[in-house]
Coordinates of C-alpha atoms and ligand atoms in Angstrom, one line a residue:
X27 CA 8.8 -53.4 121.8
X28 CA 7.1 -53.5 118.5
X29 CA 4.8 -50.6 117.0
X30 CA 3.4 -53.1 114.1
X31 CA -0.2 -52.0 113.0
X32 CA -1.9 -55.5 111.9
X33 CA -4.8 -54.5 109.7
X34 CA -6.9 -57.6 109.2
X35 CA -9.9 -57.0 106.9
X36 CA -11.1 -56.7 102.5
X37 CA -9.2 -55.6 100.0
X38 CA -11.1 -54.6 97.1
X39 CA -11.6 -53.2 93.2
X40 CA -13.3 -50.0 93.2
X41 CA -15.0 -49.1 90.4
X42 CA -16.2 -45.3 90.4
X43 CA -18.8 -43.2 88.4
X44 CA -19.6 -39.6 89.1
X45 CA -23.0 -38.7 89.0
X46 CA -25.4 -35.4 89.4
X47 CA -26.9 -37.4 91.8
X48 CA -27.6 -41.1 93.5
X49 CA -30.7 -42.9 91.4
X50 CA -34.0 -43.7 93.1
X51 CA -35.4 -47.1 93.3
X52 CA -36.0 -47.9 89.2
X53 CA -34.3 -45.0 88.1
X54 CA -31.5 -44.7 85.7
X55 CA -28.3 -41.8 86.0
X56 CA -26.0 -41.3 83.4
X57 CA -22.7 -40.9 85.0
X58 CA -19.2 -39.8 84.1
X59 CA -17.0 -42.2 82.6
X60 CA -15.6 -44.8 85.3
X61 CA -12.6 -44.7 87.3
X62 CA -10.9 -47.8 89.1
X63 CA -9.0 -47.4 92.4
X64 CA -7.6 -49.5 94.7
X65 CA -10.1 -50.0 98.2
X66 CA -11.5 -52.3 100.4
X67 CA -11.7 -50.5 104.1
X68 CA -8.9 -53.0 104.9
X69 CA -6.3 -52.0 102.5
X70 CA -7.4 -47.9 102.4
X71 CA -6.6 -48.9 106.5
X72 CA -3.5 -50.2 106.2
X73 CA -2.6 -47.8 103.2
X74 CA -3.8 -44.9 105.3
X75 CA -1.9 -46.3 108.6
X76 CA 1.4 -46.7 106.2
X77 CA 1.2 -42.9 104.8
X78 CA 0.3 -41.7 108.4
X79 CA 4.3 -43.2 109.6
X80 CA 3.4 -47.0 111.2
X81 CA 4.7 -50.2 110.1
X82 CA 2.2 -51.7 108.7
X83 CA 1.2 -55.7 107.5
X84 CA -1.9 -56.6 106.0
X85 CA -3.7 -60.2 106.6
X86 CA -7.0 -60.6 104.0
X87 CA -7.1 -62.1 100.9
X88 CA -6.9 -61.6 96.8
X89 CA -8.6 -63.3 94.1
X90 CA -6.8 -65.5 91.6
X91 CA -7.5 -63.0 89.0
X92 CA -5.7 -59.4 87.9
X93 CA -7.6 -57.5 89.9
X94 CA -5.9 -59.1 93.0
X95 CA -2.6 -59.0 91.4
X96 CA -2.9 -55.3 91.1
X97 CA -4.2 -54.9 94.3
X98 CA -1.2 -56.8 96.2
X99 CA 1.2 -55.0 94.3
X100 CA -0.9 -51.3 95.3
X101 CA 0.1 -52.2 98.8
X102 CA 3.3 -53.7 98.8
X103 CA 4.4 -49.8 96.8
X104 CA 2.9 -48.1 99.9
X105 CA 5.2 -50.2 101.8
X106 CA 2.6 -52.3 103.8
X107 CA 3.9 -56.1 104.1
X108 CA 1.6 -58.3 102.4
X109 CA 3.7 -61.5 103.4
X110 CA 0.5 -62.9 105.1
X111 CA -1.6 -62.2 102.2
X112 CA -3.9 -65.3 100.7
X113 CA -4.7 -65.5 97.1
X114 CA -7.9 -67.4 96.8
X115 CA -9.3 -68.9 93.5
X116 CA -12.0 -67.0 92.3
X117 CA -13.0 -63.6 91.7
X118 CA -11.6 -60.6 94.2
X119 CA -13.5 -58.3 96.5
X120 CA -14.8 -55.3 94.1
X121 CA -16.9 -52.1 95.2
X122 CA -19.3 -50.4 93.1
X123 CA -19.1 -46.6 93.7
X124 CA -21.5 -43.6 92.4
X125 CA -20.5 -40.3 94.0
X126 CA -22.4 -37.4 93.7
X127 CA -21.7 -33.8 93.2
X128 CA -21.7 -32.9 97.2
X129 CA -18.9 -35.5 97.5
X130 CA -21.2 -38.5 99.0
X131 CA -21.2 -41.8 98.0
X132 CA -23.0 -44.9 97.6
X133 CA -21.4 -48.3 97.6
X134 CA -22.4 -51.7 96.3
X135 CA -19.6 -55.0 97.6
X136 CA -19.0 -57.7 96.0
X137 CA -16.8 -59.5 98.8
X138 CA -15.2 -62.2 96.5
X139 CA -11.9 -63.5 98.0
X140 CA -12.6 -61.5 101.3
X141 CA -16.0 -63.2 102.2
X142 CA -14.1 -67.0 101.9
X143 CA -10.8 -65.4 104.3
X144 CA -12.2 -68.0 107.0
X145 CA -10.8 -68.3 110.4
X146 CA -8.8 -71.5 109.2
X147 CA -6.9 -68.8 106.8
X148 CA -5.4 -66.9 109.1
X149 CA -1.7 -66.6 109.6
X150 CA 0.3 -68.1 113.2
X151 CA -0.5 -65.2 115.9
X152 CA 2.6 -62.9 116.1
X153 CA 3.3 -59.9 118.5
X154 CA 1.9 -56.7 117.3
X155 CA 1.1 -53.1 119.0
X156 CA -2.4 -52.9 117.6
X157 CA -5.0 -54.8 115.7
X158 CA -7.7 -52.9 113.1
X159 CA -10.5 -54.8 112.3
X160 CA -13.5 -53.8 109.8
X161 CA -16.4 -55.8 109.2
X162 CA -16.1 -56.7 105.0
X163 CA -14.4 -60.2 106.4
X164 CA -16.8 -63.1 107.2
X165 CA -17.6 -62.3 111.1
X166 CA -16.4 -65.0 112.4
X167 CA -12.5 -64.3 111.1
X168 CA -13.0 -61.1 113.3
X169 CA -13.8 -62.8 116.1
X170 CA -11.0 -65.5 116.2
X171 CA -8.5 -62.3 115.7
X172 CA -10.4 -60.0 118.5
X173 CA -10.0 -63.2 120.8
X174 CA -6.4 -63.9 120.1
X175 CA -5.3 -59.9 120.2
X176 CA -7.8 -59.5 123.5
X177 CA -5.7 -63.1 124.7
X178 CA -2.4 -61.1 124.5
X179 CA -2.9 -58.0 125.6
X180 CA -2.6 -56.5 122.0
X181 CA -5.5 -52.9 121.8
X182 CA -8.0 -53.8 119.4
X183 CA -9.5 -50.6 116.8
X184 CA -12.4 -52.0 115.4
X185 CA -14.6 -50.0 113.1
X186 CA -17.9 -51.6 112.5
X187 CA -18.7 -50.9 108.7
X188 CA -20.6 -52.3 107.0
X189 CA -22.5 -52.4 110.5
X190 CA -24.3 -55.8 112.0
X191 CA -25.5 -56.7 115.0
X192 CA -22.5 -57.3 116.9
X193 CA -21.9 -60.2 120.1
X194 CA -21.4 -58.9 123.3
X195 CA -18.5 -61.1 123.5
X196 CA -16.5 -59.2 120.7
X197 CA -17.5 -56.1 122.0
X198 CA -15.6 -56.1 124.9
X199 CA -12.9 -57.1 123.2
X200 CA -12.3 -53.8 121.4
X201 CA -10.4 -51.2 123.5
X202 CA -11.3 -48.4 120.5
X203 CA -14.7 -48.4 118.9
X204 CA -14.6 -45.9 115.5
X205 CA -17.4 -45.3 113.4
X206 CA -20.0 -42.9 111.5
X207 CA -22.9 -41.9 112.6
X208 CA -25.4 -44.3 111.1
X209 CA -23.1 -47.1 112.0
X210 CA -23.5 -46.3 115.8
X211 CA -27.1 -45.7 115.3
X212 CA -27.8 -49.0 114.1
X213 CA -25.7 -50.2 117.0
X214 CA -27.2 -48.3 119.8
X215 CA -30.9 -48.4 118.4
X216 CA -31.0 -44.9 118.6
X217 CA -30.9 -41.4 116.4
X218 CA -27.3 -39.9 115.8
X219 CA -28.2 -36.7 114.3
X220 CA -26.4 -34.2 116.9
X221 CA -23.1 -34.3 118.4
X222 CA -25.0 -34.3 122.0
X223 CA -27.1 -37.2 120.7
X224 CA -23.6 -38.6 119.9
X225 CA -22.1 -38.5 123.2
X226 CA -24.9 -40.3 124.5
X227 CA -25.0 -43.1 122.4
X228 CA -20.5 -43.2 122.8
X229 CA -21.6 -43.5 126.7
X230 CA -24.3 -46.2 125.7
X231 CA -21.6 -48.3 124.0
X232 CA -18.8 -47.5 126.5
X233 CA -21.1 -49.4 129.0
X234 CA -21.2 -53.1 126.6
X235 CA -17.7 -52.8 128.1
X236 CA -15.6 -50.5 125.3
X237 CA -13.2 -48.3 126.8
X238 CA -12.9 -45.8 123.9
X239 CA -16.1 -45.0 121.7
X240 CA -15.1 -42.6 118.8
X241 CA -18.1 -41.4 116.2
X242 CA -17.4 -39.2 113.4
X243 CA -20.1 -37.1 112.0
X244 CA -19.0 -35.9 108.7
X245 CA -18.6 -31.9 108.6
X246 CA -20.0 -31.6 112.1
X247 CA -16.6 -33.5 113.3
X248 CA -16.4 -36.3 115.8
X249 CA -17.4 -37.0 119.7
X250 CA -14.9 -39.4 121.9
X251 CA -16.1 -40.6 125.0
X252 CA -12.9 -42.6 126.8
X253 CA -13.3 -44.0 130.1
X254 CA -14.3 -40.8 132.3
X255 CA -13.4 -38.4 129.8
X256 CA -15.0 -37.2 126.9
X257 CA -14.9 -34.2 124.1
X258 CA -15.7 -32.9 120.4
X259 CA -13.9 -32.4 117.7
X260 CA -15.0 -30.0 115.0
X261 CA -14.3 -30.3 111.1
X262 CA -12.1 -28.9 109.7
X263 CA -13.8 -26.4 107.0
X264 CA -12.3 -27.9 103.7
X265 CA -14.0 -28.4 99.8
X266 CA -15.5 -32.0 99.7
X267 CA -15.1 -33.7 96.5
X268 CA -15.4 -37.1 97.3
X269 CA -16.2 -38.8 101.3
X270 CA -15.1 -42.3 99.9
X271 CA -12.5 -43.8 103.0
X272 CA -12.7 -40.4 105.3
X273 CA -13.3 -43.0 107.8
X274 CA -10.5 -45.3 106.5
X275 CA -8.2 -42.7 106.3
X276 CA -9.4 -41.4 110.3
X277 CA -8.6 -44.9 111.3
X278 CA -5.4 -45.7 109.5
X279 CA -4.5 -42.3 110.7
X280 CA -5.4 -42.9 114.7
X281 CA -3.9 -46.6 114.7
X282 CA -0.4 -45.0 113.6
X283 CA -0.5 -42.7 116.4
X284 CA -1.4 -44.8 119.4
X285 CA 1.2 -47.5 118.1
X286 CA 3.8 -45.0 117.5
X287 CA 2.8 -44.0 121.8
X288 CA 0.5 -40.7 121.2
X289 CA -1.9 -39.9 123.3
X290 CA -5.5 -40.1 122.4
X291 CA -5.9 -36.5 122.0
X292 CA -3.1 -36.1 119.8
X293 CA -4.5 -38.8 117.8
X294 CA -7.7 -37.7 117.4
X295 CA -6.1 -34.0 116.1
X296 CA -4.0 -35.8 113.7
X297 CA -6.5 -38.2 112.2
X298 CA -9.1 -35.7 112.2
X299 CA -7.1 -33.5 109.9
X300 CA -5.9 -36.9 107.9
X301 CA -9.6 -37.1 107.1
X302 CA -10.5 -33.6 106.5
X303 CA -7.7 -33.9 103.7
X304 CA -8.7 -37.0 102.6
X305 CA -12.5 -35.9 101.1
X306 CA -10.6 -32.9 99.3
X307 CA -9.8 -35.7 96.6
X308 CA -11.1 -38.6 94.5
X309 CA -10.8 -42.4 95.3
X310 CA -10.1 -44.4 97.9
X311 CA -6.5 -45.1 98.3
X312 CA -4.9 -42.3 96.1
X313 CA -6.7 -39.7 98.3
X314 CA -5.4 -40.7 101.3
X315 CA -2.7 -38.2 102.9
X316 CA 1.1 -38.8 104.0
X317 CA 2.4 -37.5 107.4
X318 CA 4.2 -34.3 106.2
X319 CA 1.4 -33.4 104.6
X320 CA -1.2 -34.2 107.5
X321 CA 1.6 -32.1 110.0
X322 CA 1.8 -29.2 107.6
X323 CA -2.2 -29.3 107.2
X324 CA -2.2 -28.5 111.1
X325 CA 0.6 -26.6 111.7
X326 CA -1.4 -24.4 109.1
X327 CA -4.4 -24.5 111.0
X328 CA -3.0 -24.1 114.4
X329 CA -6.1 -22.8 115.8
X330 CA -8.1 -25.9 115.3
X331 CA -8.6 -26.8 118.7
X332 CA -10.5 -29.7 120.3
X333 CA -13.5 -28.4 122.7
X334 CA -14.0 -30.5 126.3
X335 CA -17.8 -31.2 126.9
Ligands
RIB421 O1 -14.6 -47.3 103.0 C1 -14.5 -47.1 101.6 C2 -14.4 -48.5 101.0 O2 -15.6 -49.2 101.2 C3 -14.2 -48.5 99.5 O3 -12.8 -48.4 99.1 C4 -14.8 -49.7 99.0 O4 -14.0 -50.7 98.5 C5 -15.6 -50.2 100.2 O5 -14.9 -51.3 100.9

């Protein structure tokens, strides 16, 4: 039986400037000098999914320029199998980044090669233990994956970011359902301030048919609701430099347990703490942990314990 993680999604340039804090409408910020890392929720997925243990391959495309030379080679080091990757003429998927002194960010896409991977790019279906989808990949490519995963049996992660309006159809497709909370308030129409407010709106969703709704909530942890059961998670207490793929890293992180057969709980411990280490650091991709270092991060917090609701 296999324990392959597909990640289907972007793969992008991130280009990074500190700053005292975000700019209003108008406004100018002088920032630090830039940084460029490799992103794209996709590839932090799969690079986060990789570091957590799985076996990994990434479907997405590159641009025909250096950027996506670079960002090919960024994955094939972490060991991901980029065998199904496209390269597409024109430019590659970048992401303009300003993050401010409390560690949050603002982001800016410029899909490139990721907003022309169309359905007629993908790769012959082959078996896999999981499927993570994001939503930086023309809709429609998520859908024809969904359907062909849902088809075989294969548990679908989707996280919906950057969130639209999603079709029923796809939604009940997904078997885990992870995202922030402003993603699953646009979804659910409603406020996610509180993590009570979030276990109704993981309950709202759960009934469009989703077996497993997961919403993180930054330093107030995350809510699951999964079938009957459901529970909150806190955050662990740690110095935020820079949120930029917490949520990649969470995912990554969660997709490498339940291939590798862990239960949910255990995943959710283990991803939650992948994340916690992951905003102690800069950039997308380099801040994303390793499994020794996710293991000893608990084993040293050993009283981090989830709380049933
Ligand atoms: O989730 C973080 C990612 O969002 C960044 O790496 C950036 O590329 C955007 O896709």
């Amino acid at each position: 039986m296999t324990t392959l993680v597909r990640v289907v999604g972007s793969l992008n340039l991130d280009l990074v400037v500190q700053v005292p804090r975000h700019p209003g409408p108008g406004e100018t910020v002088l920032g630090s000098d830039y940084a460029t890392y490799p992103g794209g929720k996709g590839a932090n997925q799969a690079v986060a999914a990789a570091r957590a243990g799985a076996q990994v391959e990434m479907w997405g495309a590159v641009g025909s320029d250096g950027f996506g030379r670079f960002l090919k080679e960024n994955l094939d080091q972490n060991g991901v199998d980029t065998r199904h990757l496209r390269e597409l003429e024109g430019p590659s998927g970048i992401a303009l980044i300003t993050v401010d002194r409390a560690g949050q960010n603002r982001i800016v896409v410029s899909p490139g090669a990721n907003g022309r991977y169309t359905p007629a790019q993908l790769p012959p279906w082959t078996p896999a233990a999981m499927v993570l989808l994001q939503l930086e990949i023309p809709l429609a490519t998520v859908q024809a994956v969904a359907e062909q995963a849902f088809a075989q049996g294969i548990p679908v992660l989707l996280n919906p970011a950057p969130v639209v309006p999603l079709p029923g159809s796809l939604l009940r497709q997904v078997r885990y359902l992870v995202l922030n909370e402003s993603e699953a308030a646009a979804l659910a129409q409603s406020p996610v301030e509180t993590p009570a407010q979030a276990e109704k709106v993981a309950q709202a969703l759960q009934q469009q048919g989703i077996p497993t709704v997961i919403i993180t909530l930054g330093g107030a942890g995350l809510v699951w609701a999964d079938g009957e059961e459901r529970g909150h998670l806190p955050a662990h207490p740690v110095l935020v430099v820079d949120t930029t793929a917490a949520g990649d890293s969470f995912c990554g992180a969660l997709a490498a347990c339940l291939a590798a057969g862990k239960s949910l709980r255990e995943a959710l411990r283990f991803a939650n703490a992948a994340a916690a280490l992951c905003v102690t650091r800069p950039g997308a991709q380099p801040s994303l942990p390793h499994r020794a270092e996710i293991e000893a991060f608990l084993a040293a917090s050993g009283s981090h314990r989830q709380s049933p609701s």
